[in-house]
């Protein structure tokens, strides 16, 4: 029952206001017919095509757009502050822990023991709790939506802000990630994935080092078929169980996290439907799975192998030390595994049904009414087979969905400066520019904006997408699945994950993948643009 209540709460937060008929059905759009056939209801952000042509370079263009609508500057400043907040999150967490410790000491001095009563609840420090929330990276962008709402009301109106959320933003991706994370983290799916990867890990005698290498190579490739968010969830959970539990040195811990994020970002490029930045352009540009495999996929696999192999060699001493620690018998006691990690057999039919739910969610990824309905049946099935399940926690998927929803809201107001930067860069610099921009915005937003530019050459399209997937591991906001990995693994990092540590850990794999995409030749597969105008994307950044 609690799980269903949590699910309803999650849907209330994640579904757009239009789902609850918050917007008047008689509202007239501010921009009824844009060049791509879409409609925009709110007066902000101004569609790119409505800005007048500006003489001069990119600086003059940005100045003119800032003058045309000062809200542009306000929205981007708020977005920058939100990004800086993610860097300061660990500081808030430290202060929260210190304040909580001081509060507990004060309770001891006062002799307060409310929690000893059968129905008692320990007294909570409100300031410490507030600081704890400020330190939750997954909640940062949602918090700063409040500031964005204030700016929208000041420069436009409250009604425009409602229309922006209810009519102009699509929250399919946050909802999808919420559902796919919960299903992928279920015990039957996780055990099935673990058994598959154990075949590779047994080549290294099942040591933590062998599991480390197996997960970091196999999970990203799985992402091309079960989607990147599902692969991230499975990979992060297995790394937590098979590697991070042994408290690796901080340098190795961050290197592993950065490598995981980069590998997942590029590992979804073997197909045209699994990676969000590819999905944004595949339909309009006519990129099918064969095209992706020949132009991106095989290069990505080489990049994953080279990056993982280099880090394995670089940290081999630390990895082997962890392996020795794992099989040591210092105390002579064999401890029973915790209940959630039990390895009792799961009936094949239960696993099969779970995989069917996973497949259904991937198949219906663009239709929330279908995959959410399937998720409700999934929850009922887990209740009926609960002796084979672990408790399904919706907290982490909900926080990740909230993070992505906040990013959708903020990201929709950044096109005024991102699009001119993309269009101003020559092909030779476009991939580097796309990689750098991805670190400061969701990579799906970068490719979506590029898809709106008419007349791009194949080389330019290739550069934008290659740069977007290459830079997808540099920050937590760079790729939609990253918040899932952060949410699962943050408990293994003291005071949370440092954005700088993640950046440094991902830097070398990013460079390796970047060089693979540049140096290795493209395949012969051709793009097949649709003969009729592409339909509007189901998910806008």
XYZ file of C-alpha atoms in Angstrom:
541
model
C 0.000 0.000 0.000
C 2.822 2.395 0.868
C 4.420 1.750 -2.511
C 1.243 2.745 -4.320
C 0.932 5.915 -2.223
C 4.534 6.766 -3.059
C 3.795 6.145 -6.727
C 0.794 8.476 -6.703
C 2.877 11.139 -4.973
C 5.579 10.705 -7.590
C 3.122 11.112 -10.436
C 1.682 14.266 -8.869
C 5.155 15.811 -8.849
C 6.291 14.561 -12.234
C 3.221 14.905 -14.417
C 2.868 18.307 -16.086
C 0.088 20.557 -14.802
C -1.858 19.893 -17.995
C -2.416 16.375 -16.711
C -4.559 17.831 -13.946
C -6.377 20.287 -16.233
C -4.519 23.198 -14.641
C -4.532 25.184 -17.845
C -7.579 26.658 -19.507
C -8.444 24.720 -22.654
C -9.422 28.029 -24.279
C -5.980 29.605 -23.929
C -4.746 31.039 -27.190
C -1.137 30.373 -28.148
C 1.254 33.298 -28.193
C 2.919 31.781 -31.268
C 0.251 29.710 -33.052
C 2.317 28.363 -35.934
C 6.078 28.157 -35.897
C 8.258 27.134 -38.815
C 8.493 23.518 -37.660
C 4.702 23.277 -37.334
C 4.679 23.458 -33.540
C 2.717 25.852 -31.335
C 3.955 27.822 -28.319
C 1.450 29.092 -25.765
C 3.606 31.128 -23.381
C 5.141 34.476 -24.342
C 8.523 33.164 -23.213
C 11.018 32.045 -24.270
C 10.845 33.862 -27.608
C 11.088 31.333 -30.461
C 14.417 31.600 -32.235
C 12.799 32.415 -35.563
C 11.120 35.531 -34.128
C 14.398 37.296 -33.432
C 15.411 39.747 -36.180
C 18.618 39.158 -38.108
C 21.553 40.942 -36.482
C 24.580 42.378 -38.203
C 27.909 41.353 -36.708
C 29.096 38.332 -34.788
C 27.779 36.214 -31.965
C 28.274 38.915 -29.313
C 26.013 41.331 -31.180
C 23.450 38.562 -31.633
C 23.372 37.784 -27.912
C 23.128 41.467 -27.009
C 20.201 41.932 -29.373
C 18.379 38.904 -27.974
C 18.988 39.998 -24.403
C 17.560 43.408 -25.246
C 14.569 41.904 -27.061
C 13.582 39.983 -23.931
C 15.518 40.693 -20.686
C 13.978 37.527 -19.259
C 16.572 35.628 -21.316
C 19.391 36.975 -19.175
C 17.498 36.373 -15.933
C 16.711 32.754 -16.884
C 20.335 32.036 -17.813
C 21.686 33.648 -14.642
C 19.285 31.519 -12.569
C 20.416 28.441 -14.491
C 24.064 29.327 -13.818
C 23.324 29.773 -10.117
C 21.657 26.361 -10.065
C 24.764 24.815 -11.644
C 26.977 26.548 -9.073
C 24.642 25.247 -6.370
C 25.425 21.676 -7.466
C 29.115 22.413 -6.868
C 28.309 23.721 -3.374
C 26.007 20.825 -2.458
C 28.704 18.954 -0.518
C 29.298 22.038 1.629
C 25.631 22.128 2.610
C 25.810 18.408 3.396
C 28.810 18.904 5.707
C 27.075 21.749 7.520
C 23.962 19.599 7.847
C 25.925 16.745 9.429
C 27.650 19.116 11.843
C 24.379 20.759 12.846
C 22.715 17.367 13.287
C 25.581 16.250 15.525
C 25.268 19.412 17.632
C 21.514 18.851 17.870
C 21.978 15.281 19.099
C 24.448 16.447 21.737
C 21.950 19.073 22.875
C 19.243 16.401 23.143
C 21.533 14.294 25.340
C 22.191 17.227 27.647
C 18.474 17.941 27.923
C 17.669 14.279 28.498
C 15.040 14.214 25.737
C 14.171 10.646 24.735
C 10.881 10.944 22.870
C 11.860 8.122 20.529
C 11.767 5.641 23.433
C 7.978 5.934 23.602
C 6.243 3.262 21.446
C 4.698 6.009 19.322
C 7.427 8.579 19.892
C 9.442 10.385 17.262
C 12.869 11.840 17.917
C 13.046 15.636 17.842
C 14.340 16.855 14.477
C 16.617 19.812 13.843
C 14.791 21.949 11.299
C 17.889 23.927 10.217
C 19.884 20.711 9.755
C 17.084 19.225 7.652
C 16.890 22.327 5.462
C 20.655 22.187 4.883
C 20.333 18.493 4.063
C 17.788 19.280 1.346
C 20.028 22.046 -0.006
C 22.762 19.411 -0.283
C 20.615 17.012 -2.301
C 21.959 17.444 -5.844
C 18.856 15.811 -7.293
C 16.673 18.546 -5.778
C 18.762 21.539 -6.863
C 17.180 22.361 -10.223
C 13.689 21.871 -8.840
C 14.432 24.392 -6.084
C 15.671 26.963 -8.582
C 12.467 26.612 -10.603
C 10.957 28.786 -7.858
C 13.402 31.557 -8.763
C 12.636 31.055 -12.442
C 8.928 31.395 -11.682
C 9.626 34.713 -9.962
C 11.544 35.989 -12.979
C 8.801 34.816 -15.334
C 6.138 36.632 -13.310
C 8.263 39.804 -13.173
C 9.013 39.972 -16.888
C 5.840 38.337 -18.201
C 3.046 36.925 -16.035
C 2.066 34.062 -13.765
C -0.290 32.797 -16.434
C 2.588 32.638 -18.916
C 4.555 30.523 -16.457
C 1.611 28.143 -16.074
C 1.312 27.850 -19.859
C 5.048 27.278 -20.158
C 4.861 24.290 -17.814
C 1.471 22.954 -18.868
C 1.580 23.439 -22.624
C 5.117 24.085 -23.820
C 7.197 21.641 -21.765
C 7.015 17.871 -22.161
C 7.941 15.772 -19.127
C 7.934 12.369 -20.798
C 11.637 11.761 -20.198
C 11.538 12.364 -16.398
C 8.536 10.059 -16.138
C 10.229 7.399 -18.254
C 13.426 7.521 -16.190
C 11.369 7.281 -12.989
C 9.644 4.103 -14.200
C 12.637 2.452 -15.878
C 14.819 3.008 -12.798
C 12.298 1.317 -10.530
C 11.918 -1.695 -12.843
C 15.637 -2.039 -13.603
C 16.444 -1.964 -9.878
C 14.055 -4.835 -9.097
C 15.680 -7.997 -7.786
C 14.800 -10.318 -10.737
C 16.147 -7.856 -13.337
C 19.252 -7.114 -11.314
C 19.959 -10.805 -10.640
C 19.470 -11.630 -14.330
C 21.958 -8.912 -15.307
C 24.346 -10.015 -12.578
C 24.303 -13.615 -13.797
C 25.041 -12.475 -17.360
C 27.952 -10.309 -16.284
C 29.255 -12.995 -13.945
C 30.214 -15.051 -17.010
C 32.715 -12.354 -17.935
C 33.730 -11.687 -14.334
C 34.574 -15.367 -13.828
C 37.407 -14.945 -16.329
C 39.020 -12.969 -13.505
C 37.838 -15.455 -10.869
C 34.946 -13.202 -9.854
C 37.162 -10.725 -8.024
C 36.069 -7.109 -7.487
C 38.604 -6.098 -10.153
C 37.020 -8.518 -12.634
C 33.529 -7.290 -11.778
C 34.716 -3.692 -12.100
C 35.932 -4.289 -15.646
C 32.938 -6.423 -16.654
C 30.309 -3.946 -15.475
C 32.044 -0.921 -16.989
C 32.210 -2.594 -20.410
C 29.041 -4.691 -20.619
C 26.506 -2.352 -18.965
C 27.141 0.529 -21.424
C 26.659 -1.785 -24.402
C 23.390 -3.044 -22.876
C 22.311 0.597 -22.858
C 21.871 0.486 -26.628
C 19.075 -2.068 -26.215
C 17.436 -1.434 -22.836
C 18.052 2.360 -22.931
C 20.772 4.269 -21.134
C 18.806 5.020 -17.924
C 18.162 1.297 -17.387
C 21.810 0.455 -18.092
C 22.965 3.165 -15.691
C 20.706 1.833 -12.940
C 21.928 -1.744 -13.372
C 25.580 -0.746 -13.738
C 25.547 1.545 -10.693
C 23.787 -1.031 -8.492
C 26.236 -3.774 -9.475
C 29.235 -1.509 -8.914
C 27.827 -0.603 -5.505
C 27.508 -4.277 -4.603
C 30.672 -5.641 -6.197
C 33.097 -2.723 -5.921
C 32.147 0.351 -3.906
C 31.237 -1.680 -0.830
C 34.981 -2.247 -0.292
C 35.606 1.499 0.167
C 38.028 2.127 -2.705
C 40.418 5.113 -2.478
C 38.784 8.414 -3.406
C 40.847 8.765 -6.584
C 39.759 5.346 -7.850
C 36.164 5.932 -6.728
C 35.884 9.121 -8.783
C 37.734 7.613 -11.743
C 35.234 4.747 -11.750
C 32.271 7.116 -11.535
C 33.563 9.287 -14.369
C 34.328 6.231 -16.509
C 30.836 4.836 -15.883
C 29.172 8.101 -16.904
C 31.238 8.465 -20.096
C 30.831 4.806 -21.101
C 27.062 4.904 -20.568
C 26.792 8.139 -22.564
C 28.531 6.724 -25.638
C 27.442 3.111 -25.154
C 23.885 3.902 -26.217
C 24.921 4.886 -29.742
C 24.770 1.395 -31.266
C 21.064 1.986 -31.933
C 18.948 5.017 -32.789
C 16.487 4.856 -29.884
C 18.450 4.342 -26.651
C 20.518 7.529 -26.173
C 18.470 10.726 -25.549
C 20.712 12.999 -27.691
C 20.436 10.561 -30.611
C 16.698 10.180 -30.190
C 16.288 13.950 -30.560
C 17.624 13.902 -34.144
C 17.213 10.352 -35.451
C 13.735 10.850 -36.886
C 14.324 14.221 -38.500
C 17.730 13.369 -39.960
C 16.843 9.817 -40.961
C 19.431 8.031 -38.824
C 18.514 4.367 -38.360
C 20.285 1.692 -36.318
C 22.569 0.677 -39.204
C 23.641 4.305 -39.625
C 24.327 4.682 -35.899
C 26.266 1.434 -35.733
C 28.536 2.309 -38.666
C 29.070 5.991 -37.842
C 29.069 5.947 -34.028
C 28.498 2.557 -32.408
C 31.680 0.709 -33.318
C 33.778 3.752 -32.462
C 32.032 4.003 -29.102
C 32.801 0.352 -28.301
C 36.486 0.900 -29.086
C 36.455 4.007 -26.910
C 34.825 2.086 -24.041
C 37.393 -0.725 -24.315
C 40.364 1.658 -24.484
C 39.175 3.846 -21.609
C 38.308 0.902 -19.362
C 41.549 -0.885 -20.204
C 43.645 2.218 -19.522
C 42.006 2.844 -16.138
C 42.350 -0.849 -15.265
C 46.089 -0.712 -15.935
C 46.454 2.657 -14.213
C 44.673 1.541 -11.019
C 45.664 -2.127 -11.127
C 47.451 -1.993 -7.744
C 44.424 -0.480 -6.012
C 42.055 -2.906 -7.762
C 44.127 -5.951 -6.837
C 44.387 -4.692 -3.265
C 40.595 -4.501 -3.093
C 40.408 -8.030 -4.529
C 42.757 -9.278 -1.799
C 40.655 -7.505 0.788
C 37.482 -9.101 -0.568
C 38.725 -12.694 -0.324
C 40.617 -12.226 2.944
C 39.693 -14.244 6.046
C 41.299 -12.166 8.776
C 38.661 -12.936 11.412
C 37.924 -16.461 10.280
C 34.212 -15.699 10.219
C 32.006 -16.009 7.174
C 29.224 -13.477 7.535
C 25.811 -14.127 6.081
C 24.897 -11.752 3.254
C 22.251 -9.154 3.957
C 18.727 -10.073 2.901
C 18.700 -7.752 -0.116
C 21.798 -9.511 -1.483
C 20.586 -13.072 -0.990
C 21.246 -15.359 -3.928
C 18.297 -17.697 -3.554
C 16.861 -18.879 -6.852
C 14.241 -16.769 -8.606
C 11.827 -18.764 -10.812
C 12.508 -18.233 -14.493
C 8.904 -17.198 -15.157
C 9.152 -14.376 -12.600
C 12.327 -13.075 -14.230
C 10.723 -13.402 -17.661
C 7.707 -11.338 -16.608
C 10.018 -8.637 -15.221
C 11.958 -8.529 -18.475
C 8.651 -8.205 -20.332
C 7.739 -5.203 -18.185
C 11.167 -3.737 -18.932
C 10.713 -4.344 -22.647
C 7.218 -2.851 -22.612
C 8.515 0.305 -20.926
C 11.248 0.700 -23.557
C 8.746 0.048 -26.362
C 6.243 2.602 -24.988
C 8.903 5.139 -23.981
C 7.188 8.008 -25.812
C 3.735 7.345 -24.383
C 3.442 7.981 -20.615
C -0.120 6.687 -20.450
C 1.146 3.294 -21.648
C 4.333 2.865 -19.637
C 2.824 4.290 -16.446
C -0.125 1.939 -16.824
C 2.330 -0.909 -17.303
C 4.182 0.229 -14.195
C 1.020 -0.060 -12.098
C 0.635 -3.669 -13.269
C 4.326 -4.180 -12.476
C 3.797 -2.960 -8.893
C 0.866 -5.337 -8.503
C 2.965 -8.234 -9.835
C 5.799 -7.521 -7.393
C 3.283 -7.618 -4.549
C 1.984 -10.994 -5.717
C 5.559 -12.361 -5.890
C 7.022 -10.383 -2.982
C 8.890 -13.383 -1.525
C 11.126 -13.231 -4.617
C 11.477 -9.459 -4.471
C 13.353 -6.844 -2.515
C 11.497 -3.770 -1.346
C 11.184 -1.420 -4.295
C 12.261 2.016 -3.129
C 10.764 4.863 -5.131
C 12.756 7.584 -3.382
C 15.747 7.467 -5.699
C 13.722 7.256 -8.957
C 11.492 10.076 -7.720
C 14.452 12.344 -6.926
C 16.043 11.613 -10.294
C 12.747 12.332 -12.052
C 12.471 15.580 -10.114
C 16.019 16.497 -11.139
C 15.310 15.872 -14.823
C 11.980 17.708 -14.665
C 13.781 20.737 -13.253
C 16.354 20.470 -16.013
C 13.575 20.365 -18.631
C 12.102 23.579 -17.199
C 15.414 25.450 -17.041
C 16.826 24.040 -20.271
C 13.885 25.279 -22.300
C 14.961 28.856 -21.604
C 18.570 28.503 -22.794
C 18.101 28.223 -26.568
C 18.582 31.982 -27.053
C 22.330 31.664 -26.426
C 23.073 27.991 -27.183
C 21.727 28.058 -30.754
C 23.858 31.030 -31.886
C 26.958 29.399 -30.414
C 26.270 26.183 -32.336
C 25.595 28.019 -35.587
C 28.663 30.253 -35.218
C 31.124 27.387 -34.893
C 32.802 25.964 -38.015
C 32.600 22.201 -38.546
C 36.149 21.726 -37.285
C 35.295 23.312 -33.936
C 31.681 22.144 -33.726
C 32.402 18.837 -32.014
C 34.569 20.501 -29.363
C 31.959 23.200 -28.855
C 29.212 20.594 -28.523
C 31.285 18.655 -25.978
C 31.895 21.764 -23.860
C 28.282 22.965 -24.070
C 27.078 19.527 -23.000
C 28.866 19.933 -19.677
C 26.597 22.906 -18.905
C 23.332 21.594 -20.286
C 21.619 18.298 -21.038
C 23.176 16.807 -24.197
C 19.718 16.088 -25.613
C 19.074 19.856 -25.559
C 22.214 20.447 -27.615
C 21.260 17.993 -30.356
C 17.617 19.098 -30.353
C 18.644 22.698 -31.009
C 20.989 21.535 -33.774
C 18.102 19.642 -35.398
C 16.218 22.929 -35.736
C 18.986 24.437 -37.890
C 18.217 23.884 -41.552
C 20.919 23.004 -44.072
C 23.436 21.406 -41.717
C 25.940 19.214 -43.559
C 26.365 15.568 -42.609
C 29.776 16.460 -41.154
C 28.201 19.148 -38.956
C 25.435 16.815 -37.783
C 28.008 14.151 -36.971
C 30.131 16.650 -35.041
C 27.214 17.879 -32.908
C 26.001 14.404 -31.928
C 29.508 13.011 -31.395
C 30.362 15.961 -29.161
C 27.109 15.665 -27.224
C 27.559 11.978 -26.380
C 31.302 12.414 -25.742
C 30.741 15.139 -23.147
C 27.888 13.276 -21.478
C 29.983 12.139 -18.527
C 31.633 15.416 -17.524
C 28.895 16.613 -15.162
C 25.769 15.206 -13.569
C 23.551 17.394 -15.786
C 25.290 16.451 -19.042
C 23.290 13.265 -19.725
C 19.832 12.230 -18.538
C 20.938 8.896 -16.928
C 23.689 10.544 -14.824
C 21.418 11.615 -11.945
C 20.375 7.961 -11.593
C 24.000 6.901 -11.159
C 24.671 9.741 -8.747
C 21.612 8.929 -6.663
C 22.604 5.258 -6.326
C 26.330 5.767 -5.679
C 26.469 9.038 -3.712
C 26.311 7.200 -0.379
C 29.724 5.701 -1.146
C 31.334 9.160 -1.264
C 31.990 11.111 1.897
C 29.755 14.199 1.975
C 28.354 13.281 -1.441
C 29.823 13.365 -4.924
C 32.054 16.327 -5.744
C 31.341 17.825 -9.204
C 35.048 18.591 -9.571
C 35.968 15.010 -8.682
C 33.498 13.721 -11.270
C 34.877 16.104 -13.902
C 38.462 14.986 -13.307
C 37.464 11.318 -13.253
C 35.649 11.639 -16.589
C 38.229 13.815 -18.339
C 40.607 11.129 -19.673
C 37.834 8.769 -20.931
C 36.209 11.802 -22.582
C 39.440 12.622 -24.424
C 39.863 9.000 -25.531
C 36.316 8.766 -26.894
C 36.693 12.196 -28.508
C 39.781 11.004 -30.397
C 38.021 7.785 -31.435
C 35.160 9.733 -33.009
C 37.592 12.045 -34.809
C 40.248 9.597 -35.991
C 38.279 6.453 -36.829
C 36.522 6.480 -40.221
C 32.784 6.622 -40.727
C 30.834 3.796 -42.290
C 29.072 3.737 -45.631
C 25.476 3.781 -44.342
C 23.465 6.763 -45.550
C 20.953 8.900 -43.722
C 17.333 8.621 -44.856
C 15.515 11.885 -44.087
C 11.724 11.536 -44.068
C 9.936 12.650 -47.193
C 7.307 14.457 -45.161
C 8.036 16.995 -42.408
C 9.110 15.271 -39.216
C 6.519 15.215 -36.476
C 7.152 17.197 -33.369
C 9.531 15.476 -30.957
C 7.876 13.810 -28.012
C 10.427 15.204 -25.595
C 11.749 18.727 -25.653
C 14.752 19.755 -23.592
